């Protein structure tokens, strides 16, 4: 994602929100506009959850949710920006549920995979963003996906490191680098979700990830015995 195109709220003053680009001038948005943008995102998320992302352009999305093309372009300058912000918003809303307090690193991903079972269209959106990120013309998407990977690796590595400290002196995954393990967990999850999208009756993402959880835990957990 091109950082200069990312506008994030930075202050609230007298009912006017100032959004500041990473290397550009500030832009002031009024609450009505912020609310309208969120309404559009909510509608787009619902649409993508139901239909998936295939052939989704600004024009076709606008027609499907009853928003004119010009109005949609007012809030989102490109298809990439719309899809990125839709997924970012969806993931932020899903994170509100939060993982179980005793979840392992893999457990966190398993819980997310279970939630995703009811919204294959948004799993497809994530797969599309990941694929688009490999292409130079999708610079905005690339920065989003790369940043998401970095953040998720750090979060999972922290959980893995905590598990290792709790198992200090015991057999298992103590010798594994947490960042390497975190990257492996993400790779397994992403690959399994693609297989699930293509053949949902043959692949159980949660069950397969549970095997990885036991492998990382070694023989220190009762369920691994």
Short mmCIF file of C-alpha atoms in Angstrom, two decimals:
data_model
loop_
_atom_site.label_atom_id
_atom_site.label_comp_id
_atom_site.label_asym_id
_atom_site.label_seq_id
_atom_site.Cartn_x
_atom_site.Cartn_y
_atom_site.Cartn_z
CA UNK A 1 0.00 0.00 0.00
CA UNK A 2 1.43 3.39 -0.97
CA UNK A 3 1.76 5.18 2.34
CA UNK A 4 1.05 8.59 0.86
CA UNK A 5 -2.40 7.31 -0.10
CA UNK A 6 -3.25 6.11 3.39
CA UNK A 7 -5.25 8.68 5.28
CA UNK A 8 -5.70 8.04 8.97
CA UNK A 9 -7.63 10.11 11.55
CA UNK A 10 -5.17 11.99 13.74
CA UNK A 11 -7.27 14.38 15.80
CA UNK A 12 -10.76 15.53 16.67
CA UNK A 13 -11.40 19.24 16.90
CA UNK A 14 -14.76 20.96 16.94
CA UNK A 15 -16.50 18.18 15.02
CA UNK A 16 -13.94 18.15 12.22
CA UNK A 17 -11.56 15.20 11.81
CA UNK A 18 -8.14 15.95 10.35
CA UNK A 19 -6.77 13.05 8.30
CA UNK A 20 -3.07 13.16 7.58
CA UNK A 21 -1.29 11.32 4.79
CA UNK A 22 2.14 9.90 5.51
CA UNK A 23 3.91 12.39 3.25
CA UNK A 24 1.18 14.71 2.04
CA UNK A 25 -1.05 17.56 3.22
CA UNK A 26 -3.77 17.10 5.80
CA UNK A 27 -7.37 16.72 4.65
CA UNK A 28 -10.32 17.65 6.85
CA UNK A 29 -13.34 15.38 6.96
CA UNK A 30 -16.64 16.17 8.65
CA UNK A 31 -18.46 13.59 10.79
CA UNK A 32 -21.21 13.18 8.19
CA UNK A 33 -18.64 12.19 5.58
CA UNK A 34 -16.92 9.80 7.99
CA UNK A 35 -20.25 8.16 8.80
CA UNK A 36 -21.15 7.89 5.11
CA UNK A 37 -17.80 6.30 4.32
CA UNK A 38 -18.34 3.75 7.09
CA UNK A 39 -21.84 2.98 5.81
CA UNK A 40 -20.41 2.33 2.37
CA UNK A 41 -17.71 0.07 3.81
CA UNK A 42 -20.28 -1.89 5.81
CA UNK A 43 -22.34 -2.41 2.65
CA UNK A 44 -19.29 -3.45 0.65
CA UNK A 45 -18.24 -5.94 3.34
CA UNK A 46 -21.71 -7.49 3.35
CA UNK A 47 -21.66 -7.66 -0.45
CA UNK A 48 -18.22 -9.29 -0.62
CA UNK A 49 -19.10 -11.76 2.15
CA UNK A 50 -22.08 -12.89 0.07
CA UNK A 51 -20.73 -12.72 -3.48
CA UNK A 52 -16.95 -12.77 -3.19
CA UNK A 53 -14.60 -10.44 -5.02
CA UNK A 54 -14.79 -11.83 -8.56
CA UNK A 55 -15.22 -9.04 -11.14
CA UNK A 56 -15.65 -6.45 -8.39
CA UNK A 57 -14.89 -3.00 -9.80
CA UNK A 58 -15.79 0.37 -8.33
CA UNK A 59 -18.63 0.65 -10.82
CA UNK A 60 -20.11 -2.83 -10.28
CA UNK A 61 -19.77 -2.54 -6.50
CA UNK A 62 -21.44 0.86 -6.55
CA UNK A 63 -24.33 -0.48 -8.60
CA UNK A 64 -24.76 -3.44 -6.25
CA UNK A 65 -24.94 -1.34 -3.09
CA UNK A 66 -26.87 1.57 -4.61
CA UNK A 67 -24.07 4.15 -4.58
CA UNK A 68 -23.15 6.16 -7.66
CA UNK A 69 -19.73 5.67 -9.19
CA UNK A 70 -18.82 9.30 -8.55
CA UNK A 71 -19.85 9.04 -4.89
CA UNK A 72 -17.78 5.89 -4.46
CA UNK A 73 -14.77 7.58 -6.09
CA UNK A 74 -15.16 10.44 -3.65
CA UNK A 75 -14.30 8.11 -0.76
CA UNK A 76 -12.11 5.54 -2.52
CA UNK A 77 -9.81 6.53 -5.33
CA UNK A 78 -9.34 3.00 -6.70
CA UNK A 79 -10.56 -0.58 -6.52
CA UNK A 80 -7.43 -1.46 -4.55
CA UNK A 81 -8.16 1.16 -1.91
CA UNK A 82 -11.78 0.03 -1.59
CA UNK A 83 -10.87 -3.65 -1.19
CA UNK A 84 -8.05 -2.95 1.24
CA UNK A 85 -10.20 -0.72 3.42
CA UNK A 86 -13.07 -3.22 3.30
CA UNK A 87 -10.80 -6.02 4.53
CA UNK A 88 -9.08 -3.80 7.09
CA UNK A 89 -12.49 -2.76 8.48
CA UNK A 90 -13.80 -6.33 8.52
CA UNK A 91 -10.71 -7.59 10.32
CA UNK A 92 -10.91 -4.77 12.85
CA UNK A 93 -14.53 -5.62 13.58
CA UNK A 94 -13.73 -9.33 13.89
CA UNK A 95 -10.88 -8.58 16.27
CA UNK A 96 -13.41 -7.06 18.65
CA UNK A 97 -14.42 -10.59 19.65
CA UNK A 98 -10.85 -11.29 20.74
CA UNK A 99 -9.21 -14.70 21.17
CA UNK A 100 -9.63 -16.83 24.26
CA UNK A 101 -7.37 -15.80 27.12
CA UNK A 102 -5.51 -19.13 27.06
CA UNK A 103 -5.18 -19.38 23.27
CA UNK A 104 -1.87 -20.48 21.82
CA UNK A 105 -0.47 -18.78 18.72
CA UNK A 106 -2.02 -21.46 16.52
CA UNK A 107 -5.17 -21.36 18.63
CA UNK A 108 -5.66 -17.70 17.75
CA UNK A 109 -5.52 -18.59 14.05
CA UNK A 110 -7.84 -21.57 14.53
CA UNK A 111 -10.45 -19.32 16.17
CA UNK A 112 -10.22 -16.91 13.23
CA UNK A 113 -10.55 -19.82 10.78
CA UNK A 114 -13.69 -21.01 12.54
CA UNK A 115 -15.22 -17.53 12.24
CA UNK A 116 -14.30 -17.47 8.55
CA UNK A 117 -16.31 -20.62 7.79
CA UNK A 118 -19.47 -18.51 7.53
CA UNK A 119 -17.94 -15.82 5.30
CA UNK A 120 -16.08 -17.52 2.42
CA UNK A 121 -16.40 -14.38 0.32
CA UNK A 122 -14.16 -12.47 2.71
CA UNK A 123 -11.65 -15.33 2.80
CA UNK A 124 -11.63 -15.03 -0.99
CA UNK A 125 -11.05 -11.29 -0.63
CA UNK A 126 -8.00 -11.93 1.55
CA UNK A 127 -6.63 -14.45 -0.96
CA UNK A 128 -7.17 -11.94 -3.76
CA UNK A 129 -5.36 -9.19 -1.85
CA UNK A 130 -2.45 -11.55 -1.15
CA UNK A 131 -2.19 -12.43 -4.84
CA UNK A 132 -2.50 -8.82 -5.98
CA UNK A 133 0.26 -7.84 -3.55
CA UNK A 134 2.74 -9.80 -5.67
CA UNK A 135 2.19 -7.47 -8.62
CA UNK A 136 3.96 -4.12 -8.81
CA UNK A 137 0.90 -2.29 -10.15
CA UNK A 138 -0.87 -3.02 -6.87
CA UNK A 139 1.52 -1.05 -4.68
CA UNK A 140 -1.15 0.02 -2.21
CA UNK A 141 -2.28 -3.56 -1.70
CA UNK A 142 1.33 -4.75 -1.40
CA UNK A 143 2.07 -2.36 1.46
CA UNK A 144 -1.12 -3.38 3.28
CA UNK A 145 -0.46 -7.11 2.98
CA UNK A 146 3.22 -6.77 3.86
CA UNK A 147 2.41 -4.64 6.89
CA UNK A 148 -0.28 -7.08 7.99
CA UNK A 149 2.15 -9.99 7.74
CA UNK A 150 4.73 -8.13 9.80
CA UNK A 151 2.22 -7.24 12.50
CA UNK A 152 0.74 -10.75 12.64
CA UNK A 153 4.18 -12.39 12.77
CA UNK A 154 5.14 -10.16 15.69
CA UNK A 155 1.90 -10.93 17.55
CA UNK A 156 2.14 -14.68 17.08
CA UNK A 157 5.87 -14.72 17.85
CA UNK A 158 5.11 -13.02 21.16
CA UNK A 159 2.61 -15.74 22.04
CA UNK A 160 5.03 -18.47 21.01
CA UNK A 161 7.80 -16.92 23.11
CA UNK A 162 5.47 -16.85 26.11
CA UNK A 163 4.68 -20.53 25.62
CA UNK A 164 8.39 -21.32 25.42
CA UNK A 165 9.10 -19.46 28.64
CA UNK A 166 6.27 -21.34 30.34
CA UNK A 167 7.82 -24.63 29.19
CA UNK A 168 11.41 -23.69 30.04
CA UNK A 169 13.50 -26.78 30.66
CA UNK A 170 10.95 -29.11 29.08
CA UNK A 171 11.00 -30.90 25.76
CA UNK A 172 9.17 -29.39 22.86
CA UNK A 173 9.52 -26.19 20.84
CA UNK A 174 11.91 -24.29 23.13
CA UNK A 175 14.66 -24.37 20.49
CA UNK A 176 12.48 -22.96 17.72
CA UNK A 177 12.83 -19.30 16.81
CA UNK A 178 9.44 -17.63 17.55
CA UNK A 179 9.48 -15.52 14.39
CA UNK A 180 10.20 -18.57 12.22
CA UNK A 181 7.39 -20.46 13.92
CA UNK A 182 5.03 -17.51 13.47
CA UNK A 183 5.79 -17.36 9.75
CA UNK A 184 5.11 -21.10 9.51
CA UNK A 185 1.75 -20.76 11.27
CA UNK A 186 0.66 -17.98 8.89
CA UNK A 187 1.81 -19.93 5.83
CA UNK A 188 -0.09 -23.02 6.97
CA UNK A 189 -3.23 -21.02 7.65
CA UNK A 190 -3.19 -19.17 4.34
CA UNK A 191 -2.50 -22.31 2.33
CA UNK A 192 -5.20 -24.28 4.09
CA UNK A 193 -7.77 -21.53 3.57
CA UNK A 194 -7.10 -21.53 -0.18
CA UNK A 195 -7.52 -25.32 -0.25
CA UNK A 196 -10.75 -24.91 1.73
CA UNK A 197 -12.10 -22.34 -0.73
CA UNK A 198 -11.43 -24.73 -3.61
CA UNK A 199 -12.61 -27.92 -1.90
CA UNK A 200 -14.52 -27.13 1.32
CA UNK A 201 -15.76 -30.68 1.88
CA UNK A 202 -12.24 -32.12 1.79
CA UNK A 203 -10.36 -29.63 3.95
CA UNK A 204 -10.93 -28.72 7.60
CA UNK A 205 -8.70 -25.75 8.34
CA UNK A 206 -9.15 -25.88 12.10
CA UNK A 207 -8.44 -29.61 12.36
CA UNK A 208 -5.30 -29.37 10.24
CA UNK A 209 -4.01 -26.39 12.20
CA UNK A 210 -4.60 -28.29 15.43
CA UNK A 211 -1.99 -30.80 14.24
CA UNK A 212 0.50 -27.98 13.82
CA UNK A 213 -0.39 -26.73 17.29
CA UNK A 214 0.47 -30.12 18.76
CA UNK A 215 3.71 -30.33 16.78
CA UNK A 216 4.85 -26.92 18.02
CA UNK A 217 3.88 -27.80 21.57
CA UNK A 218 5.91 -31.01 21.48
CA UNK A 219 4.91 -33.46 24.19
CA UNK A 220 4.33 -30.90 26.94
CA UNK A 221 0.56 -30.59 26.51
CA UNK A 222 -1.84 -33.36 27.52
CA UNK A 223 -3.52 -33.30 24.10
CA UNK A 224 -0.20 -33.92 22.40
CA UNK A 225 0.26 -37.25 24.20
#
